[in-house]
Structure formats: structure tokens, C-alpha cells
CSV table of N, CA, C and O in Angstrom, one decimal:
chain,number,residue,atom,x,y,z
A,1,UNK,N,134.1,127.2,93.1
A,1,UNK,CA,132.8,127.3,93.8
A,1,UNK,C,132.0,126.0,93.8
A,1,UNK,O,131.4,125.7,94.8
A,2,UNK,N,132.1,125.3,92.7
A,2,UNK,CA,131.4,124.0,92.7
A,2,UNK,C,132.0,123.0,93.6
A,2,UNK,O,131.4,122.1,94.1
A,3,UNK,N,133.4,123.1,93.8
A,3,UNK,CA,134.0,122.2,94.7
A,3,UNK,C,133.6,122.3,96.1
A,3,UNK,O,133.4,121.4,96.8
A,4,UNK,N,133.4,123.6,96.6
A,4,UNK,CA,133.0,123.8,97.9
A,4,UNK,C,131.5,123.3,98.1
A,4,UNK,O,131.1,122.9,99.2
A,5,UNK,N,130.7,123.4,97.1
A,5,UNK,CA,129.3,122.9,97.1
A,5,UNK,C,129.3,121.4,97.3
A,5,UNK,O,128.6,120.8,98.1
A,6,UNK,N,130.2,120.7,96.5
A,6,UNK,CA,130.2,119.3,96.5
A,6,UNK,C,130.9,118.7,97.8
A,6,UNK,O,130.5,117.7,98.3
A,7,UNK,N,131.8,119.5,98.4
A,7,UNK,CA,132.5,119.1,99.6
A,7,UNK,C,131.6,119.1,100.8
A,7,UNK,O,131.8,118.3,101.7
A,8,UNK,N,130.6,119.9,100.8
A,8,UNK,CA,129.6,120.0,101.9
A,8,UNK,C,128.6,118.9,101.9
A,8,UNK,O,127.9,118.7,102.8
A,9,UNK,N,128.5,118.1,100.8
A,9,UNK,CA,127.5,117.0,100.7
A,9,UNK,C,128.2,115.7,100.6
A,9,UNK,O,128.9,115.4,99.7
A,10,UNK,N,128.0,114.9,101.6
A,10,UNK,CA,128.5,113.5,101.6
A,10,UNK,C,127.4,112.6,101.1
A,10,UNK,O,126.4,112.4,101.8
A,11,UNK,N,127.6,112.1,99.9
A,11,UNK,CA,126.6,111.3,99.3
A,11,UNK,C,126.4,110.0,99.9
A,11,UNK,O,125.3,109.4,99.9
A,12,UNK,N,127.4,109.5,100.6
A,12,UNK,CA,127.2,108.2,101.3
A,12,UNK,C,126.3,108.3,102.5
A,12,UNK,O,125.8,107.3,103.0
A,13,UNK,N,126.2,109.5,103.1
A,13,UNK,CA,125.4,109.7,104.3
A,13,UNK,C,123.9,109.7,104.0
A,13,UNK,O,123.1,109.7,104.9
A,14,UNK,N,123.5,109.7,102.8
A,14,UNK,CA,122.1,109.8,102.4
A,14,UNK,C,121.5,108.4,102.4
A,14,UNK,O,120.3,108.2,102.0
A,15,UNK,N,122.2,107.3,102.7
A,15,UNK,CA,121.7,106.0,102.7
A,15,UNK,C,121.8,105.4,101.3
A,15,UNK,O,122.2,106.1,100.3
A,16,UNK,N,121.5,104.1,101.2
A,16,UNK,CA,121.7,103.5,99.9
A,16,UNK,C,120.5,103.7,99.0
A,16,UNK,O,119.3,103.8,99.5
A,17,UNK,N,120.7,103.9,97.8
A,17,UNK,CA,119.7,104.1,96.8
A,17,UNK,C,119.5,102.7,96.2
A,17,UNK,O,120.3,101.9,96.2
A,18,UNK,N,118.3,102.6,95.6
A,18,UNK,CA,118.0,101.3,95.0
A,18,UNK,C,118.8,101.1,93.7
A,18,UNK,O,119.3,101.9,93.1
A,19,UNK,N,118.8,99.8,93.4
A,19,UNK,CA,119.5,99.4,92.1
A,19,UNK,C,118.4,99.3,91.0
A,19,UNK,O,117.2,99.3,91.3
A,20,UNK,N,118.9,99.1,89.8
A,20,UNK,CA,117.9,98.9,88.7
A,20,UNK,C,117.1,97.7,89.0
A,20,UNK,O,115.8,97.7,88.7
A,21,UNK,N,117.7,96.6,89.5
A,21,UNK,CA,116.9,95.4,89.8
A,21,UNK,C,115.8,95.7,90.8
A,21,UNK,O,114.7,95.2,90.6
A,22,UNK,N,116.1,96.4,91.9
A,22,UNK,CA,115.1,96.6,92.9
A,22,UNK,C,114.0,97.5,92.4
A,22,UNK,O,112.8,97.3,92.7
A,23,UNK,N,114.3,98.5,91.6
A,23,UNK,CA,113.3,99.4,91.0
A,23,UNK,C,112.4,98.6,90.0
A,23,UNK,O,111.2,98.8,90.0
A,24,UNK,N,113.0,97.7,89.3
A,24,UNK,CA,112.3,96.9,88.3
A,24,UNK,C,111.3,95.9,89.0
A,24,UNK,O,110.2,95.8,88.7
A,25,UNK,N,111.8,95.3,90.1
A,25,UNK,CA,111.0,94.4,90.9
A,25,UNK,C,109.8,95.2,91.5
A,25,UNK,O,108.6,94.7,91.5
A,26,UNK,N,110.1,96.3,92.1
A,26,UNK,CA,109.0,97.1,92.7
A,26,UNK,C,108.0,97.6,91.6
A,26,UNK,O,106.8,97.6,91.9
A,27,UNK,N,108.5,98.0,90.4
A,27,UNK,CA,107.6,98.4,89.4
A,27,UNK,C,106.7,97.2,88.9
A,27,UNK,O,105.5,97.4,88.8
A,28,UNK,N,107.3,96.0,88.7
A,28,UNK,CA,106.5,94.9,88.3
A,28,UNK,C,105.5,94.5,89.3
A,28,UNK,O,104.3,94.2,89.0
A,29,UNK,N,105.9,94.5,90.6
A,29,UNK,CA,104.9,94.2,91.7
A,29,UNK,C,103.8,95.2,91.7
A,29,UNK,O,102.6,94.8,91.9
A,30,UNK,N,104.1,96.4,91.5
A,30,UNK,CA,103.0,97.5,91.5
A,30,UNK,C,102.1,97.2,90.4
A,30,UNK,O,100.8,97.4,90.5
A,31,UNK,N,102.6,96.9,89.2
A,31,UNK,CA,101.7,96.7,88.0
A,31,UNK,C,100.9,95.4,88.3
A,31,UNK,O,99.6,95.4,88.0
A,32,UNK,N,101.5,94.4,88.8
A,32,UNK,CA,100.7,93.1,89.0
A,32,UNK,C,99.6,93.4,90.1
A,32,UNK,O,98.5,92.9,89.9
A,33,UNK,N,99.9,94.1,91.1
A,33,UNK,CA,98.9,94.4,92.1
A,33,UNK,C,97.8,95.3,91.6
A,33,UNK,O,96.6,95.1,91.9
A,34,UNK,N,98.1,96.2,90.7
A,34,UNK,CA,97.1,97.0,90.1
A,34,UNK,C,96.2,96.2,89.2
A,34,UNK,O,95.0,96.3,89.2
A,35,UNK,N,96.8,95.3,88.4
A,35,UNK,CA,96.0,94.4,87.5
A,35,UNK,C,95.1,93.5,88.3
A,35,UNK,O,94.0,93.2,87.8
A,36,UNK,N,95.6,93.0,89.4
A,36,UNK,CA,94.8,92.1,90.2
A,36,UNK,C,93.6,92.9,90.7
A,36,UNK,O,92.5,92.4,90.8
A,37,UNK,N,93.8,94.1,91.1
A,37,UNK,CA,92.7,95.0,91.6
A,37,UNK,C,91.7,95.2,90.5
A,37,UNK,O,90.4,95.1,90.8
A,38,UNK,N,92.1,95.5,89.3
A,38,UNK,CA,91.2,95.7,88.2
A,38,UNK,C,90.5,94.4,87.9
A,38,UNK,O,89.3,94.4,87.6
A,39,UNK,N,91.2,93.2,88.0
A,39,UNK,CA,90.6,92.0,87.7
A,39,UNK,C,89.5,91.7,88.7
A,39,UNK,O,88.4,91.1,88.4
A,40,UNK,N,89.7,92.0,90.0
A,40,UNK,CA,88.7,91.8,91.1
A,40,UNK,C,87.4,92.5,90.7
A,40,UNK,O,86.3,91.9,90.9
A,41,UNK,N,87.6,93.7,90.3
A,41,UNK,CA,86.4,94.5,90.0
A,41,UNK,C,85.7,94.1,88.7
A,41,UNK,O,84.4,94.0,88.7
A,42,UNK,N,86.4,93.9,87.7
A,42,UNK,CA,85.8,93.7,86.4
A,42,UNK,C,85.4,92.2,86.1
A,42,UNK,O,84.5,92.0,85.3
A,43,UNK,N,86.0,91.3,86.7
A,43,UNK,CA,85.7,89.9,86.4
A,43,UNK,C,84.5,89.3,87.1
A,43,UNK,O,83.8,88.4,86.5
A,44,UNK,N,84.1,89.9,88.2
A,44,UNK,CA,83.0,89.3,88.9
A,44,UNK,C,83.3,88.0,89.6
A,44,UNK,O,82.4,87.4,90.1
A,45,UNK,N,84.5,87.7,89.7
A,45,UNK,CA,84.9,86.4,90.4
A,45,UNK,C,84.8,86.6,91.9
A,45,UNK,O,84.8,85.5,92.6
A,46,UNK,N,84.8,87.8,92.4
A,46,UNK,CA,84.7,88.0,93.9
A,46,UNK,C,83.3,88.5,94.2
A,46,UNK,O,82.7,89.3,93.4
A,47,UNK,N,82.8,88.0,95.3
A,47,UNK,CA,81.5,88.4,95.7
A,47,UNK,C,81.4,90.0,95.9
A,47,UNK,O,82.3,90.6,96.3
A,48,UNK,N,80.3,90.5,95.4
A,48,UNK,CA,80.1,92.0,95.4
A,48,UNK,C,80.3,92.6,96.8
A,48,UNK,O,80.7,93.7,96.9
A,49,UNK,N,79.9,91.8,97.8
A,49,UNK,CA,79.9,92.4,99.2
A,49,UNK,C,81.4,92.5,99.7
A,49,UNK,O,81.6,93.3,100.6
A,50,UNK,N,82.3,91.7,99.1
A,50,UNK,CA,83.7,91.7,99.7
A,50,UNK,C,84.7,92.4,98.7
A,50,UNK,O,85.9,92.4,99.0
A,51,UNK,N,84.2,93.1,97.7
A,51,UNK,CA,85.1,93.8,96.8
A,51,UNK,C,85.9,94.8,97.5
A,51,UNK,O,87.1,94.9,97.3
A,52,UNK,N,85.3,95.6,98.3
A,52,UNK,CA,86.0,96.7,99.0
A,52,UNK,C,87.1,96.2,99.9
A,52,UNK,O,88.1,96.7,100.0
A,53,UNK,N,86.8,95.0,100.6
A,53,UNK,CA,87.8,94.4,101.5
A,53,UNK,C,89.0,94.0,100.7
A,53,UNK,O,90.2,94.2,101.1
A,54,UNK,N,88.8,93.3,99.6
A,54,UNK,CA,89.9,92.9,98.7
A,54,UNK,C,90.7,94.1,98.1
A,54,UNK,O,91.9,94.0,98.1
A,55,UNK,N,90.0,95.1,97.7
A,55,UNK,CA,90.7,96.3,97.2
A,55,UNK,C,91.5,97.0,98.2
A,55,UNK,O,92.6,97.4,98.0
A,56,UNK,N,91.0,97.1,99.4
A,56,UNK,CA,91.7,97.7,100.5
A,56,UNK,C,92.9,96.8,100.9
A,56,UNK,O,94.0,97.4,101.1
A,57,UNK,N,92.8,95.5,100.9
A,57,UNK,CA,93.9,94.6,101.1
A,57,UNK,C,95.1,94.8,100.1
A,57,UNK,O,96.2,95.0,100.4
A,58,UNK,N,94.7,94.8,98.8
A,58,UNK,CA,95.7,95.0,97.8
A,58,UNK,C,96.3,96.4,97.7
A,58,UNK,O,97.4,96.7,97.4
A,59,UNK,N,95.5,97.4,98.2
A,59,UNK,CA,96.0,98.8,98.3
A,59,UNK,C,97.0,98.9,99.4
A,59,UNK,O,98.1,99.5,99.2
A,60,UNK,N,96.8,98.2,100.5
A,60,UNK,CA,97.8,98.2,101.6
A,60,UNK,C,99.1,97.5,101.1
A,60,UNK,O,100.2,98.0,101.4
A,61,UNK,N,98.9,96.4,100.5
A,61,UNK,CA,100.1,95.6,100.0
A,61,UNK,C,100.9,96.5,99.0
A,61,UNK,O,102.1,96.6,99.0
A,62,UNK,N,100.2,97.2,98.1
A,62,UNK,CA,100.8,98.0,97.1
A,62,UNK,C,101.5,99.2,97.8
A,62,UNK,O,102.6,99.6,97.4
A,63,UNK,N,100.9,99.8,98.9
A,63,UNK,CA,101.5,100.8,99.6
A,63,UNK,C,102.9,100.3,100.2
A,63,UNK,O,103.9,101.0,100.2
A,64,UNK,N,102.8,99.2,100.8
A,64,UNK,CA,104.1,98.6,101.4
A,64,UNK,C,105.1,98.3,100.4
A,64,UNK,O,106.3,98.6,100.6
A,65,UNK,N,104.7,97.8,99.2
A,65,UNK,CA,105.7,97.6,98.1
A,65,UNK,C,106.3,98.9,97.7
A,65,UNK,O,107.6,99.0,97.6
A,66,UNK,N,105.5,100.0,97.5
A,66,UNK,CA,106.1,101.2,97.1
A,66,UNK,C,106.9,101.9,98.2
A,66,UNK,O,108.0,102.5,97.8
A,67,UNK,N,106.5,101.8,99.4
A,67,UNK,CA,107.4,102.3,100.5
A,67,UNK,C,108.7,101.6,100.6
A,67,UNK,O,109.7,102.3,100.8
A,68,UNK,N,108.7,100.3,100.4
A,68,UNK,CA,109.9,99.6,100.5
A,68,UNK,C,110.8,99.7,99.3
A,68,UNK,O,112.1,99.9,99.4
A,69,UNK,N,110.3,99.6,98.1
A,69,UNK,CA,111.1,99.6,96.9
A,69,UNK,C,111.5,101.0,96.3
A,69,UNK,O,112.5,101.2,95.7
A,70,UNK,N,110.6,101.9,96.5
A,70,UNK,CA,110.8,103.3,95.9
A,70,UNK,C,111.2,104.3,96.9
A,70,UNK,O,112.1,105.1,96.6
A,71,UNK,N,110.7,104.3,98.1
A,71,UNK,CA,111.1,105.3,99.1
A,71,UNK,C,112.1,104.7,100.1
A,71,UNK,O,112.6,105.4,100.9
A,72,UNK,N,112.5,103.4,99.9
A,72,UNK,CA,113.5,102.8,100.7
A,72,UNK,C,113.3,102.9,102.2
A,72,UNK,O,114.3,103.1,102.9
A,73,UNK,N,112.1,102.7,102.6
A,73,UNK,CA,111.8,102.7,104.0
A,73,UNK,C,111.9,101.2,104.5
A,73,UNK,O,111.5,100.3,103.9
A,74,UNK,N,112.6,101.0,105.6
A,74,UNK,CA,112.7,99.7,106.2
A,74,UNK,C,113.5,99.7,107.5
A,74,UNK,O,113.6,100.8,108.1
A,75,UNK,N,113.9,98.6,107.9
A,75,UNK,CA,114.6,98.4,109.2
A,75,UNK,C,116.1,98.5,109.2
A,75,UNK,O,116.7,98.4,110.2
A,76,UNK,N,116.6,98.7,108.0
A,76,UNK,CA,118.1,98.8,107.9
A,76,UNK,C,118.6,100.0,108.6
A,76,UNK,O,117.9,101.0,108.7
A,77,UNK,N,119.8,100.0,109.2
A,77,UNK,CA,120.3,101.1,110.0
A,77,UNK,C,120.3,102.4,109.2
A,77,UNK,O,120.0,103.5,109.8
A,78,UNK,N,120.6,102.4,107.9
A,78,UNK,CA,120.6,103.7,107.2
A,78,UNK,C,119.2,104.2,106.8
A,78,UNK,O,119.0,105.3,106.4
A,79,UNK,N,118.2,103.3,107.0
A,79,UNK,CA,116.8,103.7,106.6
A,79,UNK,C,116.0,104.0,107.9
A,79,UNK,O,114.8,104.4,107.7
A,80,UNK,N,116.5,103.7,109.1
A,80,UNK,CA,115.7,103.8,110.3
A,80,UNK,C,115.2,105.3,110.5
A,80,UNK,O,114.1,105.5,111.0
A,81,UNK,N,116.0,106.2,110.2
A,81,UNK,CA,115.6,107.6,110.5
A,81,UNK,C,114.5,108.0,109.6
A,81,UNK,O,113.5,108.6,110.0
A,82,UNK,N,114.6,107.7,108.3
A,82,UNK,CA,113.5,108.0,107.3
A,82,UNK,C,112.2,107.2,107.7
A,82,UNK,O,111.1,107.8,107.6
A,83,UNK,N,112.3,106.0,108.1
A,83,UNK,CA,111.2,105.2,108.5
A,83,UNK,C,110.5,105.8,109.8
A,83,UNK,O,109.3,105.9,109.8
A,84,UNK,N,111.3,106.2,110.7
A,84,UNK,CA,110.7,106.9,112.0
A,84,UNK,C,110.0,108.2,111.6
A,84,UNK,O,108.9,108.4,112.1
A,85,UNK,N,110.6,109.0,110.8
A,85,UNK,CA,110.0,110.2,110.3
A,85,UNK,C,108.6,109.9,109.6
A,85,UNK,O,107.6,110.6,109.9
A,86,UNK,N,108.6,108.9,108.7
A,86,UNK,CA,107.4,108.6,108.0
A,86,UNK,C,106.3,108.1,109.0
A,86,UNK,O,105.2,108.5,108.9
A,87,UNK,N,106.7,107.2,109.9
A,87,UNK,CA,105.7,106.7,110.9
A,87,UNK,C,105.2,107.8,111.8
A,87,UNK,O,104.0,107.8,112.0
A,88,UNK,N,106.0,108.8,112.2
A,88,UNK,CA,105.5,109.9,113.0
A,88,UNK,C,104.5,110.7,112.2
A,88,UNK,O,103.5,111.2,112.7
A,89,UNK,N,104.9,111.0,110.9
A,89,UNK,CA,104.0,111.8,110.0
A,89,UNK,C,102.7,111.1,109.8
A,89,UNK,O,101.6,111.7,109.9
A,90,UNK,N,102.7,109.8,109.6
A,90,UNK,CA,101.5,109.0,109.4
A,90,UNK,C,100.6,109.0,110.7
A,90,UNK,O,99.4,109.1,110.6
A,91,UNK,N,101.3,109.0,111.9
A,91,UNK,CA,100.6,109.0,113.1
A,91,UNK,C,99.9,110.4,113.3
A,91,UNK,O,98.7,110.4,113.7
A,92,UNK,N,100.6,111.5,113.0
A,92,UNK,CA,100.0,112.8,113.2
A,92,UNK,C,98.8,113.0,112.2
A,92,UNK,O,97.8,113.5,112.6
A,93,UNK,N,99.0,112.5,110.9
A,93,UNK,CA,97.9,112.6,110.0
A,93,UNK,C,96.7,111.7,110.4
A,93,UNK,O,95.6,112.1,110.2
A,94,UNK,N,97.0,110.6,110.9
A,94,UNK,CA,95.9,109.7,111.4
A,94,UNK,C,95.1,110.3,112.5
A,94,UNK,O,93.9,110.2,112.5
A,95,UNK,N,95.9,110.9,113.4
A,95,UNK,CA,95.2,111.6,114.5
A,95,UNK,C,94.3,112.8,114.0
A,95,UNK,O,93.2,112.9,114.4
A,96,UNK,N,94.9,113.6,113.1
A,96,UNK,CA,94.2,114.7,112.6
A,96,UNK,C,92.9,114.3,111.8
A,96,UNK,O,91.8,114.8,112.0
A,97,UNK,N,93.1,113.3,110.9
A,97,UNK,CA,92.0,112.9,110.1
A,97,UNK,C,90.9,112.1,111.0
A,97,UNK,O,89.7,112.4,110.9
A,98,UNK,N,91.4,111.2,111.8
A,98,UNK,CA,90.5,110.4,112.7
A,98,UNK,C,89.8,111.4,113.6
A,98,UNK,O,88.5,111.2,113.8
A,99,UNK,N,90.5,112.3,114.2
A,99,UNK,CA,89.8,113.3,115.1
A,99,UNK,C,88.8,114.1,114.4
A,99,UNK,O,87.7,114.4,114.9
A,100,UNK,N,89.1,114.6,113.2
A,100,UNK,CA,88.1,115.4,112.4
A,100,UNK,C,86.9,114.6,112.1
A,100,UNK,O,85.8,115.1,112.2
A,101,UNK,N,87.1,113.3,111.7
A,101,UNK,CA,85.9,112.5,111.4
A,101,UNK,C,85.1,112.2,112.6
A,101,UNK,O,83.8,112.2,112.6
A,102,UNK,N,85.7,112.0,113.7
A,102,UNK,CA,85.0,111.8,115.0
A,102,UNK,C,84.2,113.0,115.4
A,102,UNK,O,83.0,112.9,115.8
A,103,UNK,N,84.8,114.2,115.3
A,103,UNK,CA,84.1,115.4,115.6
A,103,UNK,C,82.9,115.6,114.7
A,103,UNK,O,81.8,116.0,115.1
A,104,UNK,N,83.1,115.4,113.4
A,104,UNK,CA,82.0,115.6,112.4
A,104,UNK,C,80.9,114.6,112.6
A,104,UNK,O,79.7,115.0,112.5
A,105,UNK,N,81.3,113.4,113.0
A,105,UNK,CA,80.2,112.4,113.2
A,105,UNK,C,79.4,112.7,114.5
A,105,UNK,O,78.2,112.7,114.4
A,106,UNK,N,80.1,113.1,115.5
A,106,UNK,CA,79.4,113.5,116.7
A,106,UNK,C,78.5,114.7,116.5
A,106,UNK,O,77.4,114.8,117.1
A,107,UNK,N,79.1,115.7,115.8
A,107,UNK,CA,78.3,116.9,115.5
A,107,UNK,C,77.0,116.5,114.7
A,107,UNK,O,75.9,117.1,115.0
A,108,UNK,N,77.2,115.6,113.8
A,108,UNK,CA,76.0,115.2,112.9
A,108,UNK,C,75.0,114.5,113.8
A,108,UNK,O,73.8,114.7,113.7
A,109,UNK,N,75.4,113.6,114.7
A,109,UNK,CA,74.5,112.9,115.5
A,109,UNK,C,73.8,113.8,116.5
A,109,UNK,O,72.6,113.7,116.7
A,110,UNK,N,74.5,114.7,117.1
A,110,UNK,CA,74.0,115.5,118.2
A,110,UNK,C,73.1,116.7,117.6
A,110,UNK,O,72.3,117.2,118.4
A,111,UNK,N,73.3,117.0,116.4
A,111,UNK,CA,72.5,118.2,115.8
A,111,UNK,C,71.3,117.7,115.0
A,111,UNK,O,70.6,118.6,114.6
A,112,UNK,N,71.1,116.5,114.8
A,112,UNK,CA,70.0,116.0,114.0
A,112,UNK,C,68.8,115.9,114.9
A,112,UNK,O,68.8,115.0,115.8
A,113,UNK,N,67.8,116.7,114.7
A,113,UNK,CA,66.6,116.6,115.6
A,113,UNK,C,65.8,115.4,115.3
A,113,UNK,O,65.6,114.9,114.2
A,114,UNK,N,65.3,114.7,116.4
A,114,UNK,CA,64.5,113.6,116.2
A,114,UNK,C,65.2,112.3,115.9
A,114,UNK,O,64.5,111.3,115.6
A,115,UNK,N,66.5,112.3,116.0
A,115,UNK,CA,67.2,111.0,115.6
A,115,UNK,C,67.7,110.4,116.9
A,115,UNK,O,68.2,110.9,117.7
């Protein structure tokens, strides 16, 4: 019974998994980016008005690092299907969240008397 279960799953078709080296590099980059973000907030070296911009920048960089090193999303042929699915999901979520914020903003503006 276990042979028939294993025969139905071709492990090579799931794409390449990361190596210990790639996981270690991704982990170290994530830690470094997190420490830089903490340093930006706690050190006072960055102007108070631009802290949010710098944190958003490092958050996007960290997102890209984690998508590439841990979720293995990229332009390689074996990763293209996962990347396309992820991008479509992000698009649908962006439309849903953006549309909801737009509707709530407009409802707030149009329902406030005297504004």
C-alpha cells in the first residue's frame, strides 16, 4: 500500500527545494534586515519624519528575501507556476483591500455633515 502511495507522487515535479546554504543565507539576510530596522527606530540616526519610509523599504526587501529564499519564488522554469499563482493572489488581495479602503474612505467623506 505504501508503494502505490509513493508511486503516485513524483518528487522531482515539485521543483527544486533549497539547500542548507540558501536557507542559511536567507536566514542571515532576514536577521540583518530586522536588526537594521530596529537600529533605525532605536538609534535616532534617521530623521523622525522618514522612519516610516525606511521601515517600509526594509520590509519590502525582507519580503523579497523571504519569497526568494524560503518560498522559492522566482523566474526559473520550475518556479514560474508558483510565482504566477502568488502574483495573482497578491493582485486579488490588493484589489479587495484597496477597494474596501476606497469605499470606506468615500463613505466617510460623504457621510460627514459639514465637512
